[in-house]
XYZ file of C-alpha atoms in Angstrom:
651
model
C 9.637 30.063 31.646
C 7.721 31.541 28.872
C 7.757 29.803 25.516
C 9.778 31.513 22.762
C 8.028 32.758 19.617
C 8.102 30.757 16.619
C 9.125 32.271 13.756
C 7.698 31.105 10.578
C 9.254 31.979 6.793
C 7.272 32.249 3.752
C 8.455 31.871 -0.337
C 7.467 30.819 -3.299
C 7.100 26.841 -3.887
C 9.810 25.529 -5.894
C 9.749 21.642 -5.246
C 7.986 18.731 -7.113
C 3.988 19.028 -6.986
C 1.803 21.778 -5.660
C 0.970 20.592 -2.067
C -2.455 22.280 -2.446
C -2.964 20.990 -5.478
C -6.056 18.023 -5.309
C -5.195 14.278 -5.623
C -5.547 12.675 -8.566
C -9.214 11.011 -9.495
C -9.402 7.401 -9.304
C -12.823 7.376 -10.474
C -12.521 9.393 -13.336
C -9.658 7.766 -14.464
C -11.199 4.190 -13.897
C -14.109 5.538 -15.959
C -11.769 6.522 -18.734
C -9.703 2.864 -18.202
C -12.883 0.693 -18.320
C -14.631 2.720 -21.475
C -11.158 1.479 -23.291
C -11.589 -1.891 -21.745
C -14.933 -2.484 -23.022
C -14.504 -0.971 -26.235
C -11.983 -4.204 -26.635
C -8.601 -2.892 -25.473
C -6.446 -4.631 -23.052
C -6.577 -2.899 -19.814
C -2.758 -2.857 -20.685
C -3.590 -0.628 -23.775
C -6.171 1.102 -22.024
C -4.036 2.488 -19.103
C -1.268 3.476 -22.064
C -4.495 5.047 -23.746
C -5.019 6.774 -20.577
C -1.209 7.590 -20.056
C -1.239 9.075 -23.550
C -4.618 11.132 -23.511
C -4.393 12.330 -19.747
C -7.202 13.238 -17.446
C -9.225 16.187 -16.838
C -6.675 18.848 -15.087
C -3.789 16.776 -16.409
C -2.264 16.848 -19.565
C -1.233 13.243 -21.355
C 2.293 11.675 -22.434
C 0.819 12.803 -26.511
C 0.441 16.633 -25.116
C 4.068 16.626 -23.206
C 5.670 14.535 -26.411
C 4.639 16.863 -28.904
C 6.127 19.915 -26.302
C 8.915 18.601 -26.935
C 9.444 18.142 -30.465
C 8.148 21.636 -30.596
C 10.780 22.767 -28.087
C 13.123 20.529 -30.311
C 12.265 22.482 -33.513
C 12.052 25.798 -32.001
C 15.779 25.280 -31.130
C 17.208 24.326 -34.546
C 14.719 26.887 -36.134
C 15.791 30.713 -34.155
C 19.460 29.385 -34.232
C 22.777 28.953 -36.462
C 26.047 28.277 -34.969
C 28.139 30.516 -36.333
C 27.934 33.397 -33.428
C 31.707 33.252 -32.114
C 32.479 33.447 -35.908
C 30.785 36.929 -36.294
C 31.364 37.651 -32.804
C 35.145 37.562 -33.909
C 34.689 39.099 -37.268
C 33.635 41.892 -35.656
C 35.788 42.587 -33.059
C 38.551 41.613 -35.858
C 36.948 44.713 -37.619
C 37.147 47.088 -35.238
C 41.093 46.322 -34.063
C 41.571 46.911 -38.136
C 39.858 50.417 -38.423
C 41.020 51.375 -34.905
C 44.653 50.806 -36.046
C 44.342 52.444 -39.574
C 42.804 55.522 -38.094
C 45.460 55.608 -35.909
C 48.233 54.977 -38.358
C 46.997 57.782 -41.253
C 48.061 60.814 -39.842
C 51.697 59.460 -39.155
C 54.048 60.224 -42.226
C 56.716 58.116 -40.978
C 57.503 54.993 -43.032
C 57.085 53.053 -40.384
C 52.908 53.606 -40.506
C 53.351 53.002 -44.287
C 55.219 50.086 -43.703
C 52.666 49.054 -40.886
C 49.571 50.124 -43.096
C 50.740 47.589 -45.803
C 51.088 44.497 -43.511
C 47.723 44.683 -42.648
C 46.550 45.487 -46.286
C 48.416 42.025 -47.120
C 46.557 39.994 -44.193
C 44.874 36.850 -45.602
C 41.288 36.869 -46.654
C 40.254 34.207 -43.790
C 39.445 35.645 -40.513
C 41.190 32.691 -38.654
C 44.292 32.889 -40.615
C 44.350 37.012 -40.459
C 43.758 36.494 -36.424
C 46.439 34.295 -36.242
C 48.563 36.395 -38.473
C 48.039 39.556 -36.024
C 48.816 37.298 -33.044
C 53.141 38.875 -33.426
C 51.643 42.470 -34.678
C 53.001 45.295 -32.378
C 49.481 47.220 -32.453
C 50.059 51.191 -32.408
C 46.244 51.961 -31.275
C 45.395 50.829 -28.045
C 41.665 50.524 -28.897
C 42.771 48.293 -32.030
C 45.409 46.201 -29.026
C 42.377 46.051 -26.577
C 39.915 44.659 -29.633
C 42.251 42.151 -31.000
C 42.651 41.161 -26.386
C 39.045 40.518 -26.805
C 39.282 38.207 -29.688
C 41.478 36.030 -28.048
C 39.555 35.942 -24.492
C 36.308 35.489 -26.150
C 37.837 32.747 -27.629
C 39.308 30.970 -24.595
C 36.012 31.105 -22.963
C 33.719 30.030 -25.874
C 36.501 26.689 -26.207
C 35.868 26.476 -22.124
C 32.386 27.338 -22.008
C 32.357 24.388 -24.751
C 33.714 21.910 -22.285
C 32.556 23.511 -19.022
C 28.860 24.774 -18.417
C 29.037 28.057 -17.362
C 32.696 28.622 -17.262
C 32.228 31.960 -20.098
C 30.748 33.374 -17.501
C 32.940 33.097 -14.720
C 35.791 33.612 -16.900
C 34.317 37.004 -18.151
C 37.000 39.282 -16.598
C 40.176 36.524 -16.831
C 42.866 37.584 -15.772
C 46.659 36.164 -16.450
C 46.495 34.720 -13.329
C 42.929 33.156 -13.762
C 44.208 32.024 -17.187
C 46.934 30.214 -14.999
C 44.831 28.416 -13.147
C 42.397 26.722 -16.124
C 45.755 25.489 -17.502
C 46.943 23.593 -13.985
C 43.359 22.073 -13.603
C 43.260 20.945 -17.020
C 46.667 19.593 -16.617
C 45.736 18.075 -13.361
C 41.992 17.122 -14.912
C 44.296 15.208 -18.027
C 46.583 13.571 -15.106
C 43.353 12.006 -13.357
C 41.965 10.662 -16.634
C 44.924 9.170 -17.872
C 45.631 7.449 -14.977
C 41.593 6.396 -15.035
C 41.870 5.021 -18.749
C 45.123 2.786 -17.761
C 42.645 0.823 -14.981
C 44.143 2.811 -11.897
C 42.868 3.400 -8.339
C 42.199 7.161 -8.530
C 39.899 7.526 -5.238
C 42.628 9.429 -3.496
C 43.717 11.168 -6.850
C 40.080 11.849 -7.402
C 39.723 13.488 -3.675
C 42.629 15.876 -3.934
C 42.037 17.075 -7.445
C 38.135 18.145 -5.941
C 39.707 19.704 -2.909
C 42.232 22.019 -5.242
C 39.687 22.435 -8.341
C 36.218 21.733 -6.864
C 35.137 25.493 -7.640
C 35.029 24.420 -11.151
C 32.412 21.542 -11.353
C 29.034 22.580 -9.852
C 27.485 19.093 -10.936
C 29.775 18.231 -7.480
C 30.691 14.756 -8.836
C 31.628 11.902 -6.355
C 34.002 9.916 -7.637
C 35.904 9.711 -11.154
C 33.356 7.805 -12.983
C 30.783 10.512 -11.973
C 33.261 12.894 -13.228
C 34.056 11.596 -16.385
C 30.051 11.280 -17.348
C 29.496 14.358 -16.767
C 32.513 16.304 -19.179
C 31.976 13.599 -21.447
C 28.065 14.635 -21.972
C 29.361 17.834 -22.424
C 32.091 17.331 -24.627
C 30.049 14.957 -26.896
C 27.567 17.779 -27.550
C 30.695 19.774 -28.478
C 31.589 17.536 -30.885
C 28.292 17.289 -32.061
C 28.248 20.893 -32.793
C 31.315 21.079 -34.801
C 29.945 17.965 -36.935
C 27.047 20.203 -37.768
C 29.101 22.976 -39.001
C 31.172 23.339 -42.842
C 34.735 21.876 -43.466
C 35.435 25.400 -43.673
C 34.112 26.452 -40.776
C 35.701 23.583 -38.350
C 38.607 24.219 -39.846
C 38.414 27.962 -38.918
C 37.671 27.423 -35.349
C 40.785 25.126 -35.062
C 42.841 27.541 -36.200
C 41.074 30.259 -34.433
C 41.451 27.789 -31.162
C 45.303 28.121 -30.920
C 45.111 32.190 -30.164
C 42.281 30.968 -27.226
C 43.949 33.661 -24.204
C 47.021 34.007 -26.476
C 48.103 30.967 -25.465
C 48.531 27.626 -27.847
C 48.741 25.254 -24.996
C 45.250 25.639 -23.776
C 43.933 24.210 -26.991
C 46.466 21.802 -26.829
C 44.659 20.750 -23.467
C 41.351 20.721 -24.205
C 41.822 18.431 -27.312
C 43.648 16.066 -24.781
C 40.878 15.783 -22.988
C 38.554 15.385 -25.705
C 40.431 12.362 -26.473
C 40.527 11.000 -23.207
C 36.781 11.553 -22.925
C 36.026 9.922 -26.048
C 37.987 6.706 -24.966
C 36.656 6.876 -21.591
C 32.964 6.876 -22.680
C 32.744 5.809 -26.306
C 29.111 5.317 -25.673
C 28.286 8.755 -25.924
C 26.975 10.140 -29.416
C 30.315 11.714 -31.136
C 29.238 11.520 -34.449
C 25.585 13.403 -34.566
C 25.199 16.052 -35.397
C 22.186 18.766 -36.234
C 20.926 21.502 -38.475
C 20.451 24.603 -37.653
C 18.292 27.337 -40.161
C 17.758 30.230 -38.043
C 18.936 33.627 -37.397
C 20.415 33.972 -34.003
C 23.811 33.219 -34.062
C 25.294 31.387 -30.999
C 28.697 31.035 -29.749
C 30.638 27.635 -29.049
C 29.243 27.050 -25.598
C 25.430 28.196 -26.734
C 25.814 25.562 -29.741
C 27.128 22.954 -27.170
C 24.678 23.765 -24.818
C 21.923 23.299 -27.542
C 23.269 19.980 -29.056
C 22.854 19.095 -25.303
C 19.436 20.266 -25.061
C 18.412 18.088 -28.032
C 19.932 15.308 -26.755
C 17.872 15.803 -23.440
C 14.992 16.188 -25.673
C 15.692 13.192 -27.824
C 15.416 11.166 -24.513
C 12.295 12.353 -23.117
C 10.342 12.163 -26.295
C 11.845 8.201 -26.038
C 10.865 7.910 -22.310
C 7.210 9.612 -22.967
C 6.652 7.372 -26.208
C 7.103 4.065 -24.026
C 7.311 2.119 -26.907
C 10.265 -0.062 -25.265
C 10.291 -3.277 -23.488
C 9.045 -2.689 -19.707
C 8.556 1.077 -20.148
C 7.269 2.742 -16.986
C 6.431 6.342 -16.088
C 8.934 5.958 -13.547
C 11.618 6.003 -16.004
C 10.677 9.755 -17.448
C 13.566 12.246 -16.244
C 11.458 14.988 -14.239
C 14.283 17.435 -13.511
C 14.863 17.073 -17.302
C 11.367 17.897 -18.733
C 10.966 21.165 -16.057
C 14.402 22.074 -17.702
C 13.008 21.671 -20.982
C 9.542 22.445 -20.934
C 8.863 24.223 -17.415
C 7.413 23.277 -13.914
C 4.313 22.765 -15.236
C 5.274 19.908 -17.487
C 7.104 18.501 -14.022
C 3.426 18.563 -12.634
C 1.617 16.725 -14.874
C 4.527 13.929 -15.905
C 3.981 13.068 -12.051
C 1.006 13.277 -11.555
C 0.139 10.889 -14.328
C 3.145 8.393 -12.605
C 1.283 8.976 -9.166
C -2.188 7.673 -11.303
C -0.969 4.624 -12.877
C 0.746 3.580 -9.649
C -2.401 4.852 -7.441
C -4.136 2.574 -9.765
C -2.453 -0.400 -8.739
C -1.796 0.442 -5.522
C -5.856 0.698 -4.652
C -6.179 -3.060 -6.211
C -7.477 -2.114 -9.108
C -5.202 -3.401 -12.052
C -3.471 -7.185 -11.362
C -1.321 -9.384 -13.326
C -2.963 -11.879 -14.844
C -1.383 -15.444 -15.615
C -0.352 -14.431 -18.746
C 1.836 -11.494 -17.630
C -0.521 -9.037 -18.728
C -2.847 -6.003 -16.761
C -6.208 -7.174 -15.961
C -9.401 -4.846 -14.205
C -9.580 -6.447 -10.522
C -12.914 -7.438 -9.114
C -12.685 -3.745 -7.138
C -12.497 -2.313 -10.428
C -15.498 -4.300 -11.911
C -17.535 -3.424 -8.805
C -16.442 0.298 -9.547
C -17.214 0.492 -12.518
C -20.582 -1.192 -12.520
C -21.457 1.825 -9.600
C -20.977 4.213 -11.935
C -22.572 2.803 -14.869
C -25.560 2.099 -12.433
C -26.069 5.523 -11.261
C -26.123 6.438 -14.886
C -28.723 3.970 -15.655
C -31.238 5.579 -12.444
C -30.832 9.096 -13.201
C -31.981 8.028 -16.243
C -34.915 5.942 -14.817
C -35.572 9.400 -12.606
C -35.516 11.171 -15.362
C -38.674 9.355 -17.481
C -40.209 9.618 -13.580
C -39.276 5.861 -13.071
C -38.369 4.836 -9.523
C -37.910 0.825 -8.193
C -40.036 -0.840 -5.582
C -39.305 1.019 -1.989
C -42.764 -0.303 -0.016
C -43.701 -3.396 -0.092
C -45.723 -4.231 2.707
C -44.210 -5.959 6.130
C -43.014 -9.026 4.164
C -40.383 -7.205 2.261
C -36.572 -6.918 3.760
C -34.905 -4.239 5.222
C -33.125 -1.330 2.562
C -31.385 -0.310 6.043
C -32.909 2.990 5.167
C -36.054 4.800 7.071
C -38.436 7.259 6.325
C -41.532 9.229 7.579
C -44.370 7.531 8.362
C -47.223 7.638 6.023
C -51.063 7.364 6.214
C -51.386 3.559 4.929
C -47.733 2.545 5.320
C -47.561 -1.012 7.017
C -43.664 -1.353 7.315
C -42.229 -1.653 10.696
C -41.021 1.428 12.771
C -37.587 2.279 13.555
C -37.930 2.402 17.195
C -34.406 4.272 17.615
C -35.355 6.175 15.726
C -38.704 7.348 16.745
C -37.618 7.979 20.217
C -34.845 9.931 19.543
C -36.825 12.112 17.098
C -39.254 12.725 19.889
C -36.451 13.561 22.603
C -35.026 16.452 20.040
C -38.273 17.989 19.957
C -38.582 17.879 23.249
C -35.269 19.581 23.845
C -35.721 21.874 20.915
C -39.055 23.696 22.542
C -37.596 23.729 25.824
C -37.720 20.648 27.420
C -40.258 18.902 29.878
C -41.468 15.250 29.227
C -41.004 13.208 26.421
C -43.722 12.246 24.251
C -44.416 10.708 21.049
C -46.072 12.541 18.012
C -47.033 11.511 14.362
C -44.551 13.418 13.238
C -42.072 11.615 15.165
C -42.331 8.165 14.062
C -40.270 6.757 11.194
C -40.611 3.694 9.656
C -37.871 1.023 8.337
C -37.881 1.125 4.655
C -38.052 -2.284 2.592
C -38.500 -3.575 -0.849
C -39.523 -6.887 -2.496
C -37.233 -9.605 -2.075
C -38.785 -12.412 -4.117
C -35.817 -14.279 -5.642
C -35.657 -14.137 -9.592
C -33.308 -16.216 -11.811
C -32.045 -13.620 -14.665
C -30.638 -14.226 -18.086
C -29.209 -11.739 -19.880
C -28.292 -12.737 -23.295
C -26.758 -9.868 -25.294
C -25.044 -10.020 -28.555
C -21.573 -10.121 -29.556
C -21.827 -10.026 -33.495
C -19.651 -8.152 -35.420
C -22.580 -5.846 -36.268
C -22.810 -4.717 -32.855
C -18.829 -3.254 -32.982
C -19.708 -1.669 -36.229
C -22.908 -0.101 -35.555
C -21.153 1.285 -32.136
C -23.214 -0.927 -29.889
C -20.795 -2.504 -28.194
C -19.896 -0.296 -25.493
C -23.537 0.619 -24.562
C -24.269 -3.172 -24.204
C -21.233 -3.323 -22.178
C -22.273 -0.721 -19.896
C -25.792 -2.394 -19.483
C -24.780 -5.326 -18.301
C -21.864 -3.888 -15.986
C -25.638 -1.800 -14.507
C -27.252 -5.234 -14.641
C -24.836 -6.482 -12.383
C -23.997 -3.976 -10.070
C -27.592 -4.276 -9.198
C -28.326 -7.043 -8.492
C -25.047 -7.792 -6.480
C -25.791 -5.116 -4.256
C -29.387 -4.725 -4.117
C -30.842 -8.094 -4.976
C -28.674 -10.420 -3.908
C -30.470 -13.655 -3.639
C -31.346 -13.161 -7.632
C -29.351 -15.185 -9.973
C -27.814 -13.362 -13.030
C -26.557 -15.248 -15.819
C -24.734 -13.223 -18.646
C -24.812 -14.916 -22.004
C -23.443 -13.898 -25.057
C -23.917 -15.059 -28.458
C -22.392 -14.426 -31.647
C -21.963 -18.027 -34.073
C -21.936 -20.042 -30.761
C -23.474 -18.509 -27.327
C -21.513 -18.756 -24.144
C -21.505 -17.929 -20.332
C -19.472 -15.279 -18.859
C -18.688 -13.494 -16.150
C -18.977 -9.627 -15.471
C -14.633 -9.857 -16.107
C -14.553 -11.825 -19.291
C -17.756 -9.766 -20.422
C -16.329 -6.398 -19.568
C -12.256 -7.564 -21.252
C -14.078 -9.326 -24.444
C -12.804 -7.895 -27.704
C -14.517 -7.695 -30.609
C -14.215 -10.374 -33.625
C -15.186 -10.390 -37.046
C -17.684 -13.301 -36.945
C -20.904 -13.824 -38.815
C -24.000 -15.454 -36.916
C -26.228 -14.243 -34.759
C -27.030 -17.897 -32.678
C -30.244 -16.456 -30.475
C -31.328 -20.562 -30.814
C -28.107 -21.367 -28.784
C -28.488 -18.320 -26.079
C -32.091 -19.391 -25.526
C -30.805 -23.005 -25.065
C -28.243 -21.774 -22.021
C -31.171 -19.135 -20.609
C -33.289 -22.309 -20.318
C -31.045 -23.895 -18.577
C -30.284 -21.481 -16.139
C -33.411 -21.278 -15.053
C -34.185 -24.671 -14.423
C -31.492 -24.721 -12.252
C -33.734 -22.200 -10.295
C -36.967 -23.809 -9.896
C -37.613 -21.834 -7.100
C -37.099 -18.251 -8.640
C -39.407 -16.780 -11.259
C -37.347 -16.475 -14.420
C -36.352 -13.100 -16.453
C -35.091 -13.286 -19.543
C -33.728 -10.153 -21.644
C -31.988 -10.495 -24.734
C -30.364 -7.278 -26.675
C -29.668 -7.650 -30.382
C -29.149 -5.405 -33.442
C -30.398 -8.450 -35.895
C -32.637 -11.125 -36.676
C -31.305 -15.062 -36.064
C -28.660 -16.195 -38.828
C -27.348 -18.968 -36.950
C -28.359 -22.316 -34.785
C -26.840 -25.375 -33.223
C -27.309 -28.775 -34.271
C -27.521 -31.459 -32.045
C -23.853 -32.608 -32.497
C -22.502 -29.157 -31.208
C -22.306 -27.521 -34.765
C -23.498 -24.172 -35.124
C -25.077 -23.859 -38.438
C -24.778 -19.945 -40.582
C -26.729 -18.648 -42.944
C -28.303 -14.688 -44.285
C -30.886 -14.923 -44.845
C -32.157 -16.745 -42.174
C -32.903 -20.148 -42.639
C -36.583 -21.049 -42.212
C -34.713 -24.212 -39.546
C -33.193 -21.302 -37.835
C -36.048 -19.615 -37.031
C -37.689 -22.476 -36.013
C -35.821 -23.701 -33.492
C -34.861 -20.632 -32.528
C -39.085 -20.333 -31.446
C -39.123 -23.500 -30.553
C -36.844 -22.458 -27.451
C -38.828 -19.268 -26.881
C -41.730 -21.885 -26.554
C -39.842 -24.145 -24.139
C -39.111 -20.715 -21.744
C -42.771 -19.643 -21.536
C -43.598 -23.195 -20.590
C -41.581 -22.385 -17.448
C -42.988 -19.156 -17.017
C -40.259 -17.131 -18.125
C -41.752 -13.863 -20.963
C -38.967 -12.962 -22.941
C -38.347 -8.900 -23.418
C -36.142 -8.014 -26.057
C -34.177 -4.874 -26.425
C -34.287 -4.229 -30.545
C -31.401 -1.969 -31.908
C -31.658 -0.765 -35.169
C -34.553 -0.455 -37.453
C -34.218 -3.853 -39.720
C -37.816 -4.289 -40.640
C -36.670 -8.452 -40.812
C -35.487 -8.105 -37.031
C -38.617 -6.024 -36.118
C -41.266 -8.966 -37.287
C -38.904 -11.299 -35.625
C -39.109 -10.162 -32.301
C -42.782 -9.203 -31.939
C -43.038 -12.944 -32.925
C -41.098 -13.776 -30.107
C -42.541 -11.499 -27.398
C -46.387 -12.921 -28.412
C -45.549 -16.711 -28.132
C -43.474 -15.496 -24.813
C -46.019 -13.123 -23.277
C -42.894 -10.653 -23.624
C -42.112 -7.273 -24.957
C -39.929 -5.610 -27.859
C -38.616 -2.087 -26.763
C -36.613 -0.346 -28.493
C -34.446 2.119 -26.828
C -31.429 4.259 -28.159
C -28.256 3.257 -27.206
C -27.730 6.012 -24.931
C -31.123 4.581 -22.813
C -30.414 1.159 -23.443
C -29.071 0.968 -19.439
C -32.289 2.257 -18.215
C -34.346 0.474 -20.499
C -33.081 -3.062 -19.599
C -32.534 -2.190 -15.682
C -36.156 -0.713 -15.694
C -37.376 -3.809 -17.064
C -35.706 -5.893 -15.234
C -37.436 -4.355 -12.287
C -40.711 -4.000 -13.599
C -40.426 -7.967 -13.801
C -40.007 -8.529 -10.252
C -42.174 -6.025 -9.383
C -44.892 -8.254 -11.505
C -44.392 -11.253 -10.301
């Protein structure tokens, strides 16, 4: 039996995010989260940083927020709420003129008689309306203008209530106008029986199943209902808060002659009331001002105070400023309403990142309740500042140690053979090479050539005991060296964690007292106004790191912007003062003595040109057998990574 054809449809895409469009970048955004992180934010700040700037190809909560105050001010600057006003004023207008040109030719006394009740109409349009509403009209143009006054008016008071009733109500006739009466009657029934605590499920059923055509939002059950006119009807009130005395008081006079018929107004303010008791929650007492030119009519104005509600809630959801504020909590459908698809996009693609971000391990809750980076993150973050620091090293035409004779270890990389080269072969992969030649020109036996042979490629492995001591005075956050020394160390690490793993790296820091850290504490440690730059103290911890590794040859690197102000005593006490101290110094060399003793030549990174720090440290390299280098902060990475390996390449 032969398969039937499959028929495929194509349309325009109209749900959530593009399908085609690409995922959203981890890396990129980790970058951006651990830049904010070592500046000194919390990674809780930093992902809200994140939240707020966006990423590349996705706008931020800051862009979307300040769409919608724009949207917010566009609305209350093209519009003023006085449309149905004009609207009847107009059409008022026209019923007058119609009628007087239709009366003037008649000498009867009758058409005099006629002409002077409507010279004697009041001056308000609401109170001349309702006057006219007993007028036996002679002009059927005038009859059909005043009609129009009164329909318009029964469908701005629905289209006030009910979203898009004006429209379906355009062409009412008496027989529509019959049925809006029953459902509000029945609608009134329902609610009543709501507010006095009764069961109204079945109630609630039959008034859908005889009105349903009337409430697109396709509520479920009474409650659902009731939030949804009472939205609605809040804006309305809303509106009529932001108009005059005199102009509320207009429309409720106007809003008896709604279809020529009191009793619908009568309705509608009964359910007003009910809705206001229902859900007093709502905002009934707002209200908004409105400077522009476009007039709109009742339902316009209640759609707009309903529009700036909307917006008044997103710009609080993007802001998440409030206790346990998620992106998960920003209304989607509401922001494509407000600001368009695109919007939509980005406000979930930015959810999809921060919970991609935990998702992938790479934010946890620390003990204190907080956001910290997970190892993962640390690891990812050092790869990327790490293949910063070697294009850099490529770059001066640096490279690190890839031969070194058949002791070294395996990369688990290979490469041609060389003339000279005395690593081991890759058997596999010599063979192999030699059987794709052989194939390649047409096969016949198998033999080996030069060219075939590759080698497995290995570098030095002799174990090294590293201490890198960078510091954490305030200088260094002011002089914007604290992210840069940051970064170096995150290189440092990734290194040697991945490459070198039998080296031991200690990271010290020292500001008035020196300390131990780890890559985490380094990477979350905020800056702190503190005087003292405690080298003496950093040395002492260096020293003892690498007697704990007799075995390794020792490297230590120390990065500072200034000259030592501070050193411990023997009780613990670390001792401040600029200048320097002539003890500071001292013992500060006095430790630089005690490293070269154990064969340890102390580089130091120098940044900034203090002519005090610059004597200091070429002190320090010749007692050490060191080296002062003085890199910008943008080649700081390279410089310490570089010498770091040119170390172990020495040695």
């Amino acid at each position: 039996m032969a398969t039937p054809a499959r028929r495929y449809r194509y349309h325009e895409w109209l749900g959530g995010d593009d399908p085609l469009a690409p995922p959203a970048d981890l890396r990129a955004a980790l970058d951006e989260l651990g830049r904010e992180v070592m500046e000194g934010s919390s990674p809780q700040a930093a992902l809200r940083e994140l939240m707020r700037r966006g990423v590349q190809g996705t706008r931020g909560l800051d862009d979307l927020t300040r769409q919608v105050w724009e949207r917010r001010a566009q609305i209350q600057r093209r519009n003023n709420l006085d449309g149905t006003m004009r609207e009847v004023q107009r059409l008022l207008q026209e019923a007058l003129t119609a009628e007087r040109r239709e009366l003037f030719p008649n000498p009867s006394d009758d058409a005099r008689f006629r002409e002077a009740q409507l010279d004697a109409l009041p001056p308000g349009t609401a109170a001349a309306v309702t006057e006219l509403s007993t007028y036996d009209w002679q002009s059927s143009d005038a009859r059909e203008s005043y009609q129009k006054i009164q329909d318009l008016l029964g469908r701005e008071m629905l289209e006030q209530r009910f979203q898009g009733m004006k429209q379906a109500m355009q062409n009412a006739t008496p027989q529509d106008v019959e049925r809006i009466k029953d459902m509000l009657s029945d609608l009134n029934s329902l609610l009543s029986a709501h507010s006095a605590g009764q069961d109204t499920s079945q109630q609630f059923q039959e008034f859908m199943a005889k009105h349903g055509e009337f409430f697109p939002e396709n509520p479920r059950n009474t409650d659902e209902l009731v939030d949804a006119l009472a939205q609605r009807s809040a804006a309305a009130q809303r509106m009529l808060n932001s108009m005059t005395d005199e102009q509320r008081a207009e429309l409720a006079q106007l809003g008896q002659q709604a279809f020529g018929d009191p009793s619908l107004g009568a309705q509608l303010d009964l359910l007003d009331a009910h809705l206001q008791g229902l859900r007093p929650g709502e905002d009934w007492t707002g209200s908004a001002r409105f400077r522009g030119k476009n007039p709109m009519g009742l339902g316009e104005g209640a759609q707009a105070m309903q529009d700036l509600a909307e917006l008044d809630a997103l710009a609080e959801q993007l802001a998440q400023s409030y206790p346990g504020a998620s992106l998960e909590d920003i209304d989607v459908e509401a922001l494509v309403r407000q600001l368009g698809q695109e919007s939509g996009v980005d406000a979930r693609r930015l959810s999809e990142l921060e919970r991609e971000l935990r998702r992938q391990g790479l934010l946890e809750r620390a003990a204190d309740g907080g956001l910290r980076l997970t190892p993962k993150a640390l690891r990812r973050l050092g790869e990327t500042a790490l293949r910063q620091v070697v294009d850099q090293l490529r770059g001066r035409g640096e490279r690190d140690s890839d031969r070194a004779g058949a002791a070294g270890e395996p990369t688990g990389a290979t490469r041609e053979w060389e003339f000279g080269a005395t690593e081991p072969w890759d058997v596999s992969r010599t063979v192999r090479n030699a059987v794709l030649r052989a194939a390649s020109s047409g096969g016949g036996p198998v033999r080996l050539a030069v060219e075939d042979v590759e080698i497995v490629e290995t570098e030095q492995r002799a174990r090294a005991a590293v201490a890198l001591c960078v510091d954490t005075s305030w200088s260094m956050v002011q002089d914007g060296r604290w992210l840069p020394m940051k970064r170096t160390a995150l290189a440092l690490h990734q290194l040697i964690s991945t490459r070198f793993r039998t080296d031991a790296l200690q990271l010290i820091t020292f500001g008035r007292h020196a300390s131990t850290v780890d890559i985490g504490e380094l990477t979350a440690l905020e800056g702190a106004w503190e005087q003292g730059t405690n080298l003496h103290h950093a040395l002492l911890l260096a020293g003892r790191h690498v007697r704990r590794h007799p075995d390794a040859q020792p490297v230590v690197l120390v990065v500072t912007d200034g000259e030592p102000t501070a050193h411990l005593e023997s009780d613990g006490e670390a001792v401040f003062n600029y200048p320097p101290m002539q003890r500071t110094v001292g013992k500060t060399l006095i430790e630089v003595d005690a490293l070269a003793k154990l064969g340890a030549s102390i580089t130091v990174f120098r940044l900034g040109d203090d002519p005090r720090l610059a004597h200091f440290v070429d002190t320090v390299a010749r007692r050490s057998g060191g080296r002062v280098i003085a890199p910008d902060l943008d080649g700081l990475g390279a410089a310490v990574v570089g010498d770091y390996l040119r170390n172990r390449r020495g040695r």
